[in-house]
PDB file of C-alpha atoms in Angstrom:
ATOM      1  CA  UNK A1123     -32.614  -3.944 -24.733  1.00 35.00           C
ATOM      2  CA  UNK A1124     -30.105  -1.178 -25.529  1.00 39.00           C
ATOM      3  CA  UNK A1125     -30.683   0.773 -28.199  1.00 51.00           C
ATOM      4  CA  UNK A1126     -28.800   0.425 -31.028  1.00 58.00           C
ATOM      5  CA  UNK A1127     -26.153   3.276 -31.422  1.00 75.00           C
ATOM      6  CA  UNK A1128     -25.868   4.706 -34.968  1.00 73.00           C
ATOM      7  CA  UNK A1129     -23.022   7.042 -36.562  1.00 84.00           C
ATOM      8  CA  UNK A1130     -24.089  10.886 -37.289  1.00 80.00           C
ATOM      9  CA  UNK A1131     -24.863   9.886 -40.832  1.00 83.00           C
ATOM     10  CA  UNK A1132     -26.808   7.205 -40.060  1.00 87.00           C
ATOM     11  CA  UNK A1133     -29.028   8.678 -37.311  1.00 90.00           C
ATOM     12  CA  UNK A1134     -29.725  11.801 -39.834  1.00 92.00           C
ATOM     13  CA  UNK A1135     -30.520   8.868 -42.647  1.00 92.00           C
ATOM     14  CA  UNK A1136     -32.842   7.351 -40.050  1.00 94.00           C
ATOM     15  CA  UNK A1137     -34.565  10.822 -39.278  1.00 95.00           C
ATOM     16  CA  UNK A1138     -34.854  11.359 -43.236  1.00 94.00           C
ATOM     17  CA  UNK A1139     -36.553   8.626 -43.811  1.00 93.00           C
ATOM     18  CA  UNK A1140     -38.706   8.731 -40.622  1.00 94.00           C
ATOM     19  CA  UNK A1141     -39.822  12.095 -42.176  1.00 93.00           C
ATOM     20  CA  UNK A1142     -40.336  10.952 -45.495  1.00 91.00           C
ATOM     21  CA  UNK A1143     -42.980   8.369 -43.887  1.00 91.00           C
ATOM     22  CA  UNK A1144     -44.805  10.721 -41.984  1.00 91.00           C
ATOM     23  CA  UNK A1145     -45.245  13.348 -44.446  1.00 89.00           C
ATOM     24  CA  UNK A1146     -46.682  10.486 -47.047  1.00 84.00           C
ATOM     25  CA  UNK A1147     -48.771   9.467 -44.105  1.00 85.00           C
ATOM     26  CA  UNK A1148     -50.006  13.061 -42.741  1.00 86.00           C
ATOM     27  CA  UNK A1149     -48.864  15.867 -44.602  1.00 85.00           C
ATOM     28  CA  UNK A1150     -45.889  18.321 -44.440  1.00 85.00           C
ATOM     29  CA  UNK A1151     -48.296  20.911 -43.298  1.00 85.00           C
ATOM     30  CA  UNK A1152     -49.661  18.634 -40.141  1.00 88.00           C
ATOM     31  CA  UNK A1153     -46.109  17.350 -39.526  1.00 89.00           C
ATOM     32  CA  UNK A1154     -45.072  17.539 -36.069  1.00 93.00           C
ATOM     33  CA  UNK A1155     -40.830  16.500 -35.058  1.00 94.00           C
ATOM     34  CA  UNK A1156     -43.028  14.450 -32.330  1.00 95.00           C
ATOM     35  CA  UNK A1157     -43.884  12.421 -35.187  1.00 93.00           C
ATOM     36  CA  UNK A1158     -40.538  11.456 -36.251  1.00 94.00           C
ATOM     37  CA  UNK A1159     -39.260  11.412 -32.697  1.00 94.00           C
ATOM     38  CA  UNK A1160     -41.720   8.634 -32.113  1.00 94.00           C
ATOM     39  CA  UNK A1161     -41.601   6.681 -35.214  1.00 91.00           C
ATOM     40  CA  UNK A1162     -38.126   6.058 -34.328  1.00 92.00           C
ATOM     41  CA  UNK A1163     -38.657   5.879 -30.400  1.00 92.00           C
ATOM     42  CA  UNK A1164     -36.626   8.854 -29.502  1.00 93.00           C
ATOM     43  CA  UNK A1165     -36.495  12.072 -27.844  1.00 94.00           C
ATOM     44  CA  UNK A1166     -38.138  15.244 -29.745  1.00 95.00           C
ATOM     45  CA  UNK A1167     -34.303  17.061 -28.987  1.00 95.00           C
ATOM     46  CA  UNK A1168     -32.113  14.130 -30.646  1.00 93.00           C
ATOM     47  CA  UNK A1169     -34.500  14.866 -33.813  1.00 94.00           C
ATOM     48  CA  UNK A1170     -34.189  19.102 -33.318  1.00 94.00           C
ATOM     49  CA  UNK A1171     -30.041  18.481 -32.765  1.00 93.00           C
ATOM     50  CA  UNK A1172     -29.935  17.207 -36.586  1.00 93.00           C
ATOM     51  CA  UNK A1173     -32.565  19.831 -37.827  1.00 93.00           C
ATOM     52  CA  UNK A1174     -33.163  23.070 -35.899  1.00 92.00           C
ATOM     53  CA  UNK A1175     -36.645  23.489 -37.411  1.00 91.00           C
ATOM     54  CA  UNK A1176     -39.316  21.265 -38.671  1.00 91.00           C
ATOM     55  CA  UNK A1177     -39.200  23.425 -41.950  1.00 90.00           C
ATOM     56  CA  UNK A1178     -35.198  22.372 -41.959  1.00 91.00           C
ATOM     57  CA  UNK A1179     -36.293  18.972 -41.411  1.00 93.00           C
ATOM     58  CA  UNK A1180     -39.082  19.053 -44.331  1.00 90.00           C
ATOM     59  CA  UNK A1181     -36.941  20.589 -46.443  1.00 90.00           C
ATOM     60  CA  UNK A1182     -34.023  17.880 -46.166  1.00 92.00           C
ATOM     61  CA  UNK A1183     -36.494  14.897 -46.552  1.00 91.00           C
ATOM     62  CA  UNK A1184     -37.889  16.251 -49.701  1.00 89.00           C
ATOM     63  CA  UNK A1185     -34.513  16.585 -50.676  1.00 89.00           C
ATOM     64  CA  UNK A1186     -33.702  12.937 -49.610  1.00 90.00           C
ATOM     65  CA  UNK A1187     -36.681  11.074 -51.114  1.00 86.00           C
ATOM     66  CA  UNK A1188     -36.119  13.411 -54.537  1.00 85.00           C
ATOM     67  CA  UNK A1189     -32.278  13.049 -55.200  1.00 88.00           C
ATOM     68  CA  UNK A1190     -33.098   9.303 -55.303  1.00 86.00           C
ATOM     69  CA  UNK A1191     -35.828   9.542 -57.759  1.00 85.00           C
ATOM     70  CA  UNK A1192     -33.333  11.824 -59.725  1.00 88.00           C
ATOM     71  CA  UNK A1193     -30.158   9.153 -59.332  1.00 91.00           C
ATOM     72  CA  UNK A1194     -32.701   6.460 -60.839  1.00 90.00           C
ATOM     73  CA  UNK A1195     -33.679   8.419 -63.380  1.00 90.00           C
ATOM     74  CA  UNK A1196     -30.199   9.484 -64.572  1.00 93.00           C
ATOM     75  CA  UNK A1197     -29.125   5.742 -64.442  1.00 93.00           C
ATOM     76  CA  UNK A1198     -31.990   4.962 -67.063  1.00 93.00           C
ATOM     77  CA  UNK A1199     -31.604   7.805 -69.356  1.00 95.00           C
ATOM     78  CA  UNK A1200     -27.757   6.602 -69.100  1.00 94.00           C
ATOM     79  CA  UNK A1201     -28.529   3.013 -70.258  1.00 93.00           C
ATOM     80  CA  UNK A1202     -26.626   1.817 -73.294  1.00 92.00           C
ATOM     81  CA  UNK A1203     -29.507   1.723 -75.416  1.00 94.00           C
ATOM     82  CA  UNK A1204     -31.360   4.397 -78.364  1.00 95.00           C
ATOM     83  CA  UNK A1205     -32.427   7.896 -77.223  1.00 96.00           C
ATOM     84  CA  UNK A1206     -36.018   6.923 -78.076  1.00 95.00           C
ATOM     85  CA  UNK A1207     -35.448   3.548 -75.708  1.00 94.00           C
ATOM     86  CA  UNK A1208     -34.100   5.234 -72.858  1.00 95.00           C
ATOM     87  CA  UNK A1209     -36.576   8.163 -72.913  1.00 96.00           C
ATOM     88  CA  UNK A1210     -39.766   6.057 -72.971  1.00 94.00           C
ATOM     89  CA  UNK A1211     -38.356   4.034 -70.073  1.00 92.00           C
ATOM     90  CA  UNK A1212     -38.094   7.094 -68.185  1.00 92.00           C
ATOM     91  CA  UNK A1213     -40.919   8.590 -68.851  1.00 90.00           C
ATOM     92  CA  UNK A1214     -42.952   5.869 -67.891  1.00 86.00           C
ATOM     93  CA  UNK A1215     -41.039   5.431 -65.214  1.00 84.00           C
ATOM     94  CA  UNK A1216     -41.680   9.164 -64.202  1.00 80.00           C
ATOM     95  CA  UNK A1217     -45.375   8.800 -65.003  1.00 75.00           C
ATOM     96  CA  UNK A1218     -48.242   8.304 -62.362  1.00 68.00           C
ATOM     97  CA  UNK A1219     -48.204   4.710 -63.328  1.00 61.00           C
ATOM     98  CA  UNK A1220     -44.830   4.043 -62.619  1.00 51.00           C
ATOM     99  CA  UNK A1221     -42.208   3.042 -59.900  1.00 49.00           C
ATOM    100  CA  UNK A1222     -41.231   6.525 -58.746  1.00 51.00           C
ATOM    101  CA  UNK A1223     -41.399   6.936 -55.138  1.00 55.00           C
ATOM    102  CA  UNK A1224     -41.690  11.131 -55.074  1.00 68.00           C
ATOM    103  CA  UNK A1225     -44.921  12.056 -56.022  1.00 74.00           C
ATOM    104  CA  UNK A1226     -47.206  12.750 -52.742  1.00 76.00           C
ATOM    105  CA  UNK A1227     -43.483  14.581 -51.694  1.00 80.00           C
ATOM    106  CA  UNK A1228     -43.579  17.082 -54.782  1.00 82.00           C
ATOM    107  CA  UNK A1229     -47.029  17.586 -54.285  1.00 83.00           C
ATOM    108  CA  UNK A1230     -46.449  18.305 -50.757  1.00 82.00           C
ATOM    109  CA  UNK A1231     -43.886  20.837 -51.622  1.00 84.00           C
ATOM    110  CA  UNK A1232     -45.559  22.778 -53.977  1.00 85.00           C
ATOM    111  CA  UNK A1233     -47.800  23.310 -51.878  1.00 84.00           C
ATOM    112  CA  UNK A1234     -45.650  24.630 -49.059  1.00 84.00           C
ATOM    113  CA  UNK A1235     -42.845  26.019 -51.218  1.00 85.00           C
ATOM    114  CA  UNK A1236     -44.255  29.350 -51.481  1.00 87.00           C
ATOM    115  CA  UNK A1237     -44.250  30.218 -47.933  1.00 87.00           C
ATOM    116  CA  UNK A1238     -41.123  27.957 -47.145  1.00 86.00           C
ATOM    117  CA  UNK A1239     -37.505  29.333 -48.467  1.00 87.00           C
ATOM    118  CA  UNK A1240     -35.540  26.463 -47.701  1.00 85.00           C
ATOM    119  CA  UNK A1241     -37.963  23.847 -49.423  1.00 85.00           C
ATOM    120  CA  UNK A1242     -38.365  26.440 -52.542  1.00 89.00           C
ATOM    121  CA  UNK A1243     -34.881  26.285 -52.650  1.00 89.00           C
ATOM    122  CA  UNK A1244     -34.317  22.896 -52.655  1.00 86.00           C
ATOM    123  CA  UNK A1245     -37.329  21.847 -54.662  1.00 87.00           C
ATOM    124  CA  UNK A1246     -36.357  24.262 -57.562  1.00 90.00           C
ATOM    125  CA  UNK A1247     -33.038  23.300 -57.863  1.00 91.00           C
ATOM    126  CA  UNK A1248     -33.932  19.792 -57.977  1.00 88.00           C
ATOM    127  CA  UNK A1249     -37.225  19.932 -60.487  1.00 90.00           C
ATOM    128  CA  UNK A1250     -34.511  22.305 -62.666  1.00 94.00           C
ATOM    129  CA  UNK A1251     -31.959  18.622 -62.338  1.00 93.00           C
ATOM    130  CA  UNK A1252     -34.958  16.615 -63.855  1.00 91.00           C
ATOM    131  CA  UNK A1253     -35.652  18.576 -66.742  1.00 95.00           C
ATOM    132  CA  UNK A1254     -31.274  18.978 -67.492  1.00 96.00           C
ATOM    133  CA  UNK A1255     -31.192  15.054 -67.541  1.00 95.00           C
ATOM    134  CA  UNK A1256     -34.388  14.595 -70.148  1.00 96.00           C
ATOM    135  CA  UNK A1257     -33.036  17.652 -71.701  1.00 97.00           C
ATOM    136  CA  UNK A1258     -29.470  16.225 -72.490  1.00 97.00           C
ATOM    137  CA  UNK A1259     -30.990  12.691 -73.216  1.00 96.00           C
ATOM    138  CA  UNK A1260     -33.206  14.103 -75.984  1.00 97.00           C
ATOM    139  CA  UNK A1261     -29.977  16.636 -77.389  1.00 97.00           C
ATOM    140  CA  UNK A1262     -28.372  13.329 -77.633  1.00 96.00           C
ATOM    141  CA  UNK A1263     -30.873  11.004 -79.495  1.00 96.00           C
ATOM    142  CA  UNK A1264     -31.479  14.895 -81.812  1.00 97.00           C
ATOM    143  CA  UNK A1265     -27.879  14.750 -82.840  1.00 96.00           C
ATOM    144  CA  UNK A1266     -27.611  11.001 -83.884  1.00 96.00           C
ATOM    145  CA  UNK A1267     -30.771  11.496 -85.836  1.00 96.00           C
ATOM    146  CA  UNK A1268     -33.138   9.419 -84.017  1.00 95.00           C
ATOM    147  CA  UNK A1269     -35.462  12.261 -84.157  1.00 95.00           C
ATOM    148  CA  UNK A1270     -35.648  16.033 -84.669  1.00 94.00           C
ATOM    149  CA  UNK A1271     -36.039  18.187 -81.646  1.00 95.00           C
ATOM    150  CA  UNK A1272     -35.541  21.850 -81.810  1.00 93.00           C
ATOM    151  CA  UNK A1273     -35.487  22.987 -78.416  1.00 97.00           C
ATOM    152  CA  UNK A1274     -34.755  20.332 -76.073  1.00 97.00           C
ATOM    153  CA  UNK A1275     -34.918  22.575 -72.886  1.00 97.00           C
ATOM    154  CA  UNK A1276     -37.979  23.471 -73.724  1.00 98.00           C
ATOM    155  CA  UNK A1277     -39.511  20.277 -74.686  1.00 97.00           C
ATOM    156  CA  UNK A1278     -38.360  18.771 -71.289  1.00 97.00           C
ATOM    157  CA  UNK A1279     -40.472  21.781 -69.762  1.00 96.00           C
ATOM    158  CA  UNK A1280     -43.879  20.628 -71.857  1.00 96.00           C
ATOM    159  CA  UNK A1281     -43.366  16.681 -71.122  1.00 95.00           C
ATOM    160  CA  UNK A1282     -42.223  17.496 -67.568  1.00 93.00           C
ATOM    161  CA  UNK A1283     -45.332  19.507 -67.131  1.00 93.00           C
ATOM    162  CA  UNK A1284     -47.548  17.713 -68.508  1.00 93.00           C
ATOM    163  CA  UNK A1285     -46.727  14.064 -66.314  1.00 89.00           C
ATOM    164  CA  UNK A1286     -46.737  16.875 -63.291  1.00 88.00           C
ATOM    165  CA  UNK A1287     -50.237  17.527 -64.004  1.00 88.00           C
ATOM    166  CA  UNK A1288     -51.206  14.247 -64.725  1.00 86.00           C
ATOM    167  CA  UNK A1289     -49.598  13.066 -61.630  1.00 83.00           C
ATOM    168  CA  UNK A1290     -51.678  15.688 -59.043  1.00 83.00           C
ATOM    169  CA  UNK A1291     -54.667  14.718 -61.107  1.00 82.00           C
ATOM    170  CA  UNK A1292     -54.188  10.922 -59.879  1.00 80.00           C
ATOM    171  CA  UNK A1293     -52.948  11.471 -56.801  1.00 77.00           C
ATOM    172  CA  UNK A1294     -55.972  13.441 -55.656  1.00 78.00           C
ATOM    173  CA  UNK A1295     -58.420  11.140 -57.399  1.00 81.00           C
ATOM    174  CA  UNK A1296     -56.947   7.969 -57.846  1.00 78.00           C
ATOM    175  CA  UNK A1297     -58.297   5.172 -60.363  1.00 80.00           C
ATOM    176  CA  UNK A1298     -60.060   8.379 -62.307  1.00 82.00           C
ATOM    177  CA  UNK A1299     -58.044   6.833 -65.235  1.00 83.00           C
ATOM    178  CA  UNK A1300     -56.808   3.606 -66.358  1.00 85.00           C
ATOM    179  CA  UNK A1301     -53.200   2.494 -66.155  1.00 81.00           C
ATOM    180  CA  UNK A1302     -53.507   1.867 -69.938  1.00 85.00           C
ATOM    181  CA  UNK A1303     -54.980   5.041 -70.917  1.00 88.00           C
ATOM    182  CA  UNK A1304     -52.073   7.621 -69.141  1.00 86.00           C
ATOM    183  CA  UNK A1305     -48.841   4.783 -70.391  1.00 86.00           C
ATOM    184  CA  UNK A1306     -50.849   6.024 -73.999  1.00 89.00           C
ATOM    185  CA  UNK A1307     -51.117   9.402 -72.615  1.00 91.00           C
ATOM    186  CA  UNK A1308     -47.237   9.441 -72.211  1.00 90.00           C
ATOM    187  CA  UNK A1309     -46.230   7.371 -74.580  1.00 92.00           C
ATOM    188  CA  UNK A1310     -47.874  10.048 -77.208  1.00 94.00           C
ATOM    189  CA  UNK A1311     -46.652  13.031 -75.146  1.00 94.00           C
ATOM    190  CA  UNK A1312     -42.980  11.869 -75.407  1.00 95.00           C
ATOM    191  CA  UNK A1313     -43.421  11.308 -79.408  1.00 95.00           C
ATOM    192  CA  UNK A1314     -45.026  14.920 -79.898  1.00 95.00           C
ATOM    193  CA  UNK A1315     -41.749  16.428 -78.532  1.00 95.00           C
ATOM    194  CA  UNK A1316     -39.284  14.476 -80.655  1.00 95.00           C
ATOM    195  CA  UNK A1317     -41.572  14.489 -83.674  1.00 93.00           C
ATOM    196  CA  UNK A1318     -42.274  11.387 -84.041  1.00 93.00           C
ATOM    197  CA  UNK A1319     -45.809  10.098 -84.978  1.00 90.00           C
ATOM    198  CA  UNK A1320     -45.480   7.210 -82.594  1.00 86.00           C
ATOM    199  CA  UNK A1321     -43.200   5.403 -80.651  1.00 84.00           C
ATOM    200  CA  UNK A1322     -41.457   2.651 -82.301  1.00 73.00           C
ATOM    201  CA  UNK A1323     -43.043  -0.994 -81.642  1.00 64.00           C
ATOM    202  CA  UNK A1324     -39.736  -2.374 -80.181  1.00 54.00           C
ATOM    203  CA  UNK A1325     -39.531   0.318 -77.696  1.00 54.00           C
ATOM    204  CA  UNK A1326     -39.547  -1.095 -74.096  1.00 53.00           C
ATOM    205  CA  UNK A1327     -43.009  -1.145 -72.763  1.00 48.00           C
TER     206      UNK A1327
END
């Protein structure tokens, strides 16, 4: 059977999400372009054409798997709904419990970031994108009065930080805490910063 020919785009979508499967499966660290070559049944030089290097090609898939986390997250915060609504639904979204797809990624590029350039790069800029969207979504709900918020910036940093931590936490030992107790966990982390003494009731779940 001929193999199915693919534009430029598509081939490097292919590779990026070839990568993204082996990295959640091995590591970035153990990552090898044979890997990716294989898991799409081509040759190691079609895969090194598109990246030069496998930290090029690490690098890129972070990027790939992260800037759709980000898009999702910017189309809930940008829901047609309260501050308070569309924050809680991101944050538990974002949370170890939820649907994002990124974490074992992030972890992964901490981890390598401070020998890598490239990924530090890339990784900053985007982690820097994440806290701007919560950022803006909480100036907004601050200046319709929803809640009071001083420092937005910096209360995207704490909640940011704090699901982070959370989420290495559970990814190294998963189960160590029920689903119940971190959506709590969250849900009273995301009051704290817009100082609130508890989410309201008809917030979504």
């Amino acid at each position: 059977m001929a193999r199915e020919r693919l534009s430029v785009p598509e081939r490097r979508e292919a590779l990026l999400r070839a990568a993204v499967t082996q990295i959640e499966a091995r590591g970035a660290a153990a990552l090898r372009i044979a890997d990716v070559a294989a898991e799409l049944g081509v040759s190691n030089a079609l895969v090194l054409y598109h990246f030069a290097t496998k930290e090029q090609l690490v690098a890129a898939a972070f990027a790939h798997a992260a800037e759709q986390d980000l898009a999702r997250l910017r189309k809930l915060l940008g829901r047609r709904t309260t501050a308070v609504r569309r924050l809680r639904a991101a944050v538990r979204w974002y949370a170890p419990t939820g649907q994002a797809k990124g974490w074992r990624l992030w972890i992964e590029s901490w981890a390598l970031a401070p020998r890598e350039p490239a990924l530090r790069e890339v990784a900053g800029s985007l982690d820097r994108a994440w806290k701007e969207a919560l950022a803006s979504a909480i100036s907004e709900g601050a200046e319709a009065g929803e809640f009071s918020c001083a420092d937005p910036a910096a209360a995207a940093w704490r909640l940011t930080a704090f699901l982070d931590g959370l989420a290495v936490r559970m990814t190294a030992y998963p189960g160590a805490l029920a689903r119940a107790t971190m959506l709590e966990w969250a849900d009273a982390a995301l009051a704290r910063e817009l100082g609130l003494p508890a989410l309201p009731s008809s917030s979504p779940p």
